[in-house]
Tab-separated table of N, CA and C and ligand atoms in Angstrom:
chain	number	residue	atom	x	y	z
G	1	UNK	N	17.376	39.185	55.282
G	1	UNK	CA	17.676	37.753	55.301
G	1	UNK	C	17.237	37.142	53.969
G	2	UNK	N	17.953	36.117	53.664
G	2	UNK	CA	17.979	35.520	52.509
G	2	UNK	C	16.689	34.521	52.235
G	3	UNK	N	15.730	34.620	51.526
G	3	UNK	CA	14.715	33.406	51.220
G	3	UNK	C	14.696	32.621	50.182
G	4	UNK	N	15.445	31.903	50.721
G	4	UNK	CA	15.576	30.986	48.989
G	4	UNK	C	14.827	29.876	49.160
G	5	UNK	N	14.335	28.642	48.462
G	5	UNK	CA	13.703	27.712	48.158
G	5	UNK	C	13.939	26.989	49.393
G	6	UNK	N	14.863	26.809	49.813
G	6	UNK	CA	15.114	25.491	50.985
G	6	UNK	C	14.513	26.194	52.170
G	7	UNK	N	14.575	27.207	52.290
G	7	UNK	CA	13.668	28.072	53.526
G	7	UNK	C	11.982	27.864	53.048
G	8	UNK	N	11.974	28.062	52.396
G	8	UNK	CA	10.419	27.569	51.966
G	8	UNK	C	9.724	26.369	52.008
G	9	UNK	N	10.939	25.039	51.409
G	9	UNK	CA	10.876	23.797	51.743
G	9	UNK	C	10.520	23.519	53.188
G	10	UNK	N	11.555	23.835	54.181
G	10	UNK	CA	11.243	23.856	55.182
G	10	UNK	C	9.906	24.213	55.660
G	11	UNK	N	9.982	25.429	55.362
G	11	UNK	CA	8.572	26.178	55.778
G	11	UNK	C	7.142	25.308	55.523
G	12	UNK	N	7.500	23.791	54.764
G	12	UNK	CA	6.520	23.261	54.011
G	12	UNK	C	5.654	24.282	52.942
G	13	UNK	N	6.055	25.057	52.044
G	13	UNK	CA	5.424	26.319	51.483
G	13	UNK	C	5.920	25.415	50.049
G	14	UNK	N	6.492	24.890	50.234
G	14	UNK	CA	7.241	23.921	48.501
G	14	UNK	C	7.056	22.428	49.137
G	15	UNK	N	6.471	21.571	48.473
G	15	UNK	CA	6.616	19.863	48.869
G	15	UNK	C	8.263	19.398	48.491
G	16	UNK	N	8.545	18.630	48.989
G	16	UNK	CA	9.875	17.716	49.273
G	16	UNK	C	9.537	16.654	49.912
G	17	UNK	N	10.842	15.884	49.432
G	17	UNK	CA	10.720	14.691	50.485
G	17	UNK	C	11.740	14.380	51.312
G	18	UNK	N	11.511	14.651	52.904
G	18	UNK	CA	12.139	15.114	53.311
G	18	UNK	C	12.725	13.466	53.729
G	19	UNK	N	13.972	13.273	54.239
G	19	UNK	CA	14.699	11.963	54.740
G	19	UNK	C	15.119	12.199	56.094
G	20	UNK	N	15.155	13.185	56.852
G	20	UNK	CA	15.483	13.600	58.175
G	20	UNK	C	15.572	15.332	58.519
G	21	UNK	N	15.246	15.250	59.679
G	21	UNK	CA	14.889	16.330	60.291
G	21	UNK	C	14.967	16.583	61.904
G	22	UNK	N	16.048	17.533	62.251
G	22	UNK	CA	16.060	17.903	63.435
G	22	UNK	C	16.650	19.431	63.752
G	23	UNK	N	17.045	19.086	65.240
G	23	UNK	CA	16.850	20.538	65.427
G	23	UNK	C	17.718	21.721	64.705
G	24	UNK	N	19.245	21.234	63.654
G	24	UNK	CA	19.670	21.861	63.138
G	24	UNK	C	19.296	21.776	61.673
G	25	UNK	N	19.446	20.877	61.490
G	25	UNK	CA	18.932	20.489	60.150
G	25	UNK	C	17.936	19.564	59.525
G	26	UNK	N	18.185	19.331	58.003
G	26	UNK	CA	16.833	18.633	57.488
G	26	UNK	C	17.618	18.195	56.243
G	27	UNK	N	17.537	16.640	55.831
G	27	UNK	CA	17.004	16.323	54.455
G	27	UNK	C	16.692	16.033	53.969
G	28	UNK	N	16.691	16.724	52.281
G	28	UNK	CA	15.382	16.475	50.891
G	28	UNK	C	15.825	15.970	50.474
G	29	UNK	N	15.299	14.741	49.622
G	29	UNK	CA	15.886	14.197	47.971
G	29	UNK	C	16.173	15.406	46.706
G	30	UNK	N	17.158	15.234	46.575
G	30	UNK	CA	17.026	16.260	45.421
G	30	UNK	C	16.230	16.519	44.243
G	31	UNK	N	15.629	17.391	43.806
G	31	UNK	CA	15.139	17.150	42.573
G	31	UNK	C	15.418	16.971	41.316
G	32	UNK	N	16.696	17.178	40.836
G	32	UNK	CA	17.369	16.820	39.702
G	32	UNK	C	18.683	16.106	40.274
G	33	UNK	N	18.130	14.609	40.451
G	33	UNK	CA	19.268	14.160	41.226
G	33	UNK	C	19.925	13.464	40.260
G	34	UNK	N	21.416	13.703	40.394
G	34	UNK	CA	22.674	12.986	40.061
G	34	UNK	C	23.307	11.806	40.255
G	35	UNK	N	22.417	11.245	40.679
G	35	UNK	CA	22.760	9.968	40.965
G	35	UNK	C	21.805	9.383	40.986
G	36	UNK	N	21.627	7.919	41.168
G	36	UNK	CA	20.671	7.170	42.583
G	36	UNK	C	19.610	7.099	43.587
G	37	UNK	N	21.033	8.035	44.298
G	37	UNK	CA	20.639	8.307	45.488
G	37	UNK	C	21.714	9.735	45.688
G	38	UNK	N	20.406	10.902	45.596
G	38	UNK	CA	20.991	12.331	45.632
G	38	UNK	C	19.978	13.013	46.853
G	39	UNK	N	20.585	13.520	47.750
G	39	UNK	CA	19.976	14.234	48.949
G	39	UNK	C	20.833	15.039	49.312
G	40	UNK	N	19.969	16.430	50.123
G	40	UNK	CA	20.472	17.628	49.992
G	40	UNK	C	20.341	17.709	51.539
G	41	UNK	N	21.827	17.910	52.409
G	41	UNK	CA	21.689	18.326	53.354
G	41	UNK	C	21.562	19.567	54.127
G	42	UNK	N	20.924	20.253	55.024
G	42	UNK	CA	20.612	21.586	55.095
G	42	UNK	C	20.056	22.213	56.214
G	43	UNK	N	21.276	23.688	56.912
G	43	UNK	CA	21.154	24.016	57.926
G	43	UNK	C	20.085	24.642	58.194
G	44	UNK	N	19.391	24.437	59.277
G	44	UNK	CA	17.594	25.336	59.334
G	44	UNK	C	17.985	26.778	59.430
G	45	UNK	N	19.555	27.074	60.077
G	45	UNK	CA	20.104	28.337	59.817
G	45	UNK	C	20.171	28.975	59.182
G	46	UNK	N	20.048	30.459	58.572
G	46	UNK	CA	20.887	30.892	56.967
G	46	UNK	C	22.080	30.939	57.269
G	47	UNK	N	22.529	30.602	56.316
G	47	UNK	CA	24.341	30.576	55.877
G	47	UNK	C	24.174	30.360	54.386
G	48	UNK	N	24.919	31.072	53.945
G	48	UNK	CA	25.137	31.268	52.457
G	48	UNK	C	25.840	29.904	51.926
G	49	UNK	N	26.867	30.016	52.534
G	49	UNK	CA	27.826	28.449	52.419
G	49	UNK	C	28.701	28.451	53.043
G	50	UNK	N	29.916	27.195	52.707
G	50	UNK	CA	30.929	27.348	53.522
G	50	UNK	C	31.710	28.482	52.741
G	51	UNK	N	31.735	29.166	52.068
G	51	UNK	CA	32.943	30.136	51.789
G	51	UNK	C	32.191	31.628	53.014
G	52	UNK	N	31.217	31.609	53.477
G	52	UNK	CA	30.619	32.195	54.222
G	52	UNK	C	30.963	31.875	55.895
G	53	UNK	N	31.185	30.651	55.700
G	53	UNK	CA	31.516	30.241	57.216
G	53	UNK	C	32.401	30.828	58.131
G	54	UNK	N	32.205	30.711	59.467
G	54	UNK	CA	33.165	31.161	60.710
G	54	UNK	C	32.842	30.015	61.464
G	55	UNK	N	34.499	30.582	62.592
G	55	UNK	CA	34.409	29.891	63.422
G	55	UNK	C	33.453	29.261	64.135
G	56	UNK	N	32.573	30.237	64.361
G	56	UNK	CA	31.187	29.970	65.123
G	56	UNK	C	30.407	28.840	64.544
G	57	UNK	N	30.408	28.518	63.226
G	57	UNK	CA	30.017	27.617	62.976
G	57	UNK	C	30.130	26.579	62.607
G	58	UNK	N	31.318	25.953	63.154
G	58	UNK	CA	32.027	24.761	63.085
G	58	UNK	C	31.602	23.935	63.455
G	59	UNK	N	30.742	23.805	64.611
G	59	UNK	CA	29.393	22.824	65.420
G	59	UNK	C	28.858	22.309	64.083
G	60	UNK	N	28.204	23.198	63.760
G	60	UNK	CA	26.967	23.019	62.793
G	60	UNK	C	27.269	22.040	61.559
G	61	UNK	N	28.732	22.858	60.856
G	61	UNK	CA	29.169	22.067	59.886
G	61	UNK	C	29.425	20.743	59.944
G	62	UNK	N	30.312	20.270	61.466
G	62	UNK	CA	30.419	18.919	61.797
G	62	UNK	C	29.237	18.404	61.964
G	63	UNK	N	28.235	19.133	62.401
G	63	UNK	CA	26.828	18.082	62.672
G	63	UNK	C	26.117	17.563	60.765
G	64	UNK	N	26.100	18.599	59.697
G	64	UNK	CA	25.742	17.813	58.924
G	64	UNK	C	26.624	16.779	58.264
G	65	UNK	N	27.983	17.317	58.447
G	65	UNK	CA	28.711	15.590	58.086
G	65	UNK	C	28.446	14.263	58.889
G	66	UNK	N	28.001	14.236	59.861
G	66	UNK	CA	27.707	13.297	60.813
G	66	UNK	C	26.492	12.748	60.176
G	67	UNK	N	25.429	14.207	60.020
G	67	UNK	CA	24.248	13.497	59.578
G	67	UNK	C	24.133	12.544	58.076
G	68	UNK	N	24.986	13.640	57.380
G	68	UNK	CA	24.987	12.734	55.671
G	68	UNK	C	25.289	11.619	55.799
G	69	UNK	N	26.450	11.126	56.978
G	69	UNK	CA	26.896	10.178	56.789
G	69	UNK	C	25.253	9.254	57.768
G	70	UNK	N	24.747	9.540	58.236
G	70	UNK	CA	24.012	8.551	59.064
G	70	UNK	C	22.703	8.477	58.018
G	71	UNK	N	22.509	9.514	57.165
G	71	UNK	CA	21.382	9.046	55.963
G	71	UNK	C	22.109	8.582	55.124
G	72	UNK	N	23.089	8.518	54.583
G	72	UNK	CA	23.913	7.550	53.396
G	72	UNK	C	23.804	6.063	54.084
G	73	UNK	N	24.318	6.041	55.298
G	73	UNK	CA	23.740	4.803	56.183
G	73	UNK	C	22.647	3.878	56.027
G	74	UNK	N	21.272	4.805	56.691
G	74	UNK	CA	20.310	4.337	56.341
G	74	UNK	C	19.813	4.105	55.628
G	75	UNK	N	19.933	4.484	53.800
G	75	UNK	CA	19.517	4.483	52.541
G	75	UNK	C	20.424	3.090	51.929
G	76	UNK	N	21.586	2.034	52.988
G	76	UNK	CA	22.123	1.290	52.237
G	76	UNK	C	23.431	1.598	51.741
G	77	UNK	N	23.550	3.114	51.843
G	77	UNK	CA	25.262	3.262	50.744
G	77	UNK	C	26.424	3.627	51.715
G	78	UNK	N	26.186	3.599	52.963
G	78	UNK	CA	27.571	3.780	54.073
G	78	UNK	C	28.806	3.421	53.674
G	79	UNK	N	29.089	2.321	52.720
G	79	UNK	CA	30.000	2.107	52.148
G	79	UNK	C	30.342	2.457	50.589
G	80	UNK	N	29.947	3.456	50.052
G	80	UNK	CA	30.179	3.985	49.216
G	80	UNK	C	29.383	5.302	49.026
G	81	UNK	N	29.737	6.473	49.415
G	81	UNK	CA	29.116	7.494	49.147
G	81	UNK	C	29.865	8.949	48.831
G	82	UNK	N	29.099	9.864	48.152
G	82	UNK	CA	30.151	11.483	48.171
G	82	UNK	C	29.604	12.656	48.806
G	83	UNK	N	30.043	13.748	49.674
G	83	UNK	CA	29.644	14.694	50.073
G	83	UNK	C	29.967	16.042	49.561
G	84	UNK	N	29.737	16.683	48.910
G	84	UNK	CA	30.133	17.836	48.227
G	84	UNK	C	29.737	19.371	48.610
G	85	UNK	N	29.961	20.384	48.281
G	85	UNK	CA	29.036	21.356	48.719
G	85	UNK	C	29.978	22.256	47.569
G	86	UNK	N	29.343	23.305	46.909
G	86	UNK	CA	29.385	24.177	45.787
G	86	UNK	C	29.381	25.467	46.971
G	87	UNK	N	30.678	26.091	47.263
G	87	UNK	CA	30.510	27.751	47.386
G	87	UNK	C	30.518	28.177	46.328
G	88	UNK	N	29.513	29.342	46.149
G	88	UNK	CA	29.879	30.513	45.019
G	88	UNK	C	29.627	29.999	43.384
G	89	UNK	N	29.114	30.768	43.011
G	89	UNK	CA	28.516	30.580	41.494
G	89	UNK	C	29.067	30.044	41.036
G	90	UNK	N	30.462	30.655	40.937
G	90	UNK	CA	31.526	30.377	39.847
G	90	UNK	C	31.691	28.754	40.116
G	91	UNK	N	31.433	28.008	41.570
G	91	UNK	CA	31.911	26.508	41.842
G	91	UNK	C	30.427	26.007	41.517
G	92	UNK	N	28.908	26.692	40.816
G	92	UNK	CA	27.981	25.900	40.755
G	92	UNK	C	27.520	25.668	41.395
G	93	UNK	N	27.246	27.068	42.685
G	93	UNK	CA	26.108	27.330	43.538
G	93	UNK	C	24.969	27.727	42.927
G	94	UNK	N	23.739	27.504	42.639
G	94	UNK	CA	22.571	27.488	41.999
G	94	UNK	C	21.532	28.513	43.440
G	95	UNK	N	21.916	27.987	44.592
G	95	UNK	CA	21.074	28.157	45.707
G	95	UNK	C	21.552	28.823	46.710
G	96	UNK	N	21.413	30.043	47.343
G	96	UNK	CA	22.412	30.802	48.167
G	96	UNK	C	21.784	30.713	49.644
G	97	UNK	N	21.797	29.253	50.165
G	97	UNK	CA	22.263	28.380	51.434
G	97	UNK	C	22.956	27.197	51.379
G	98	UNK	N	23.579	27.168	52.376
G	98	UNK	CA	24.596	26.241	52.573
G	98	UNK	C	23.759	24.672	52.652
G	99	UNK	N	23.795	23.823	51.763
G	99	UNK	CA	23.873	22.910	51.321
G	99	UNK	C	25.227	21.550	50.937
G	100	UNK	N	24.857	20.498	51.611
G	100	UNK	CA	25.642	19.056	51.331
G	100	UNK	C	25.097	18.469	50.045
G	101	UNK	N	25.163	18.242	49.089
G	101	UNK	CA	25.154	17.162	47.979
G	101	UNK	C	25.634	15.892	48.453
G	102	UNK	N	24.644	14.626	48.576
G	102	UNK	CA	25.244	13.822	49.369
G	102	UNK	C	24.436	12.629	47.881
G	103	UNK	N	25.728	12.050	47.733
G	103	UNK	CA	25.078	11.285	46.092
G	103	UNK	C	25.638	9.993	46.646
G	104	UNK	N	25.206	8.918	46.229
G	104	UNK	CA	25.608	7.480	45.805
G	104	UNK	C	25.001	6.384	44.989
G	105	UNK	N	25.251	5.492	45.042
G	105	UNK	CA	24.316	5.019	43.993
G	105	UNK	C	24.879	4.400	42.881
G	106	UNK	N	25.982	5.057	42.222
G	106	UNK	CA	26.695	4.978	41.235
G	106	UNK	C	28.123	4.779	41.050
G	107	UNK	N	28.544	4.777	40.239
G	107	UNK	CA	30.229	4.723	40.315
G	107	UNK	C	30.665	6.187	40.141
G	108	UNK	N	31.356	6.866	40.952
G	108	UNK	CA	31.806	7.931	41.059
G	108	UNK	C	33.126	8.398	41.001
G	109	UNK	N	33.227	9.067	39.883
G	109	UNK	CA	34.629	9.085	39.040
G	109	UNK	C	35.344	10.564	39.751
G	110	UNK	N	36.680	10.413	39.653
G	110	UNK	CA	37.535	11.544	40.273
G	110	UNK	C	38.327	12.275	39.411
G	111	UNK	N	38.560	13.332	38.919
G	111	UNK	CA	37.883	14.633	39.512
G	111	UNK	C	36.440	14.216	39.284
G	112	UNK	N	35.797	15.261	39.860
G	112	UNK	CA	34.230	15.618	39.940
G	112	UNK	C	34.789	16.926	38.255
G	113	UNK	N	33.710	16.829	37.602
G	113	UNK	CA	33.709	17.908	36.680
G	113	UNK	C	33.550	19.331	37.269
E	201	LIG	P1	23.669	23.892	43.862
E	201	LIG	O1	23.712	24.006	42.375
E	201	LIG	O2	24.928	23.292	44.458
E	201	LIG	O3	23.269	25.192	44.524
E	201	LIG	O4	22.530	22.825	44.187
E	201	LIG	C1	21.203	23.162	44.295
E	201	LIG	C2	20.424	21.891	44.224
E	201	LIG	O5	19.117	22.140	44.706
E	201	LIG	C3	20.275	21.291	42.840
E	201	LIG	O6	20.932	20.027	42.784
E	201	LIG	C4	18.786	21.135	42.628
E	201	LIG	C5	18.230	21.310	44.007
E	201	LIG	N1	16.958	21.995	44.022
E	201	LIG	C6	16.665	23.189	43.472
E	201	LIG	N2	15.370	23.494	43.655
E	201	LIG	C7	14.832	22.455	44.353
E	201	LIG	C8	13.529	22.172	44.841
E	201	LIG	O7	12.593	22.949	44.686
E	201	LIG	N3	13.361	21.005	45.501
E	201	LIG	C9	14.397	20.119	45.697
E	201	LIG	N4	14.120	18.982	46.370
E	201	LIG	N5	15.635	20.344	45.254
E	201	LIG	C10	15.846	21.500	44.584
């Protein structure tokens, strides 16, 4: 099994600050955040990412869009926010678990680079 940083976070073994937490997931402020307001949403599960995903975990995935959207909420930006997620190096996966990039804050230009 995979131990990367956000398993550790969790583990409280690394400090974060965490913005919510339950039984599937949890989130941190990012640390090199891109915005504003940059928080990292994240399954207590391992999963690599969504290019990793199955059926089976279609629950899960809908539950952190629900959640980003209910901490973009509470932080003030419900009406303006982005959800992103990086499969695979080559798209500027840094971290090999499945992670939301959930940014606002700013004016957010289309394409994304
Ligand atoms: P990605 O490149 O899509 O895999 O994004 C990984 C993100 O994780 C990146 O924006 C920085 C963030 N990150 C990396 N290490 C840490 C850490 O130790 N703490 C926190 N809060 N965020 C981290």
């Amino acid at each position: 099994m995979p131990d990367t940083i956000f398993h550790r976070i969790l583990r409280r073994e690394v400090p974060a600050t965490f913005l919510h937490e339950d039984d599937l997931c949890f989130v941190i402020k990012d640390v090199h955040p891109q915005a504003p307001f940059h928080a990292l949403v994240i399954p207590k599960a391992t999963l690599e990412s969504v290019g990793t995903a199955t059926d089976a975990d279609a629950a899960l995935l809908g539950h952190l869009l629900v959640v980003a959207r209910k901490v973009a909420t509470a932080a003030g930006y419900g009406h303006a926010f982005r959800v992103v997620t990086n499969a695979g190096a080559g798209a500027g996966q840094s971290v090999p678990q499945l992670h939301l990039h959930l940014l606002a804050g700013r004016p957010l230009s289309w394409p994304p680079g």
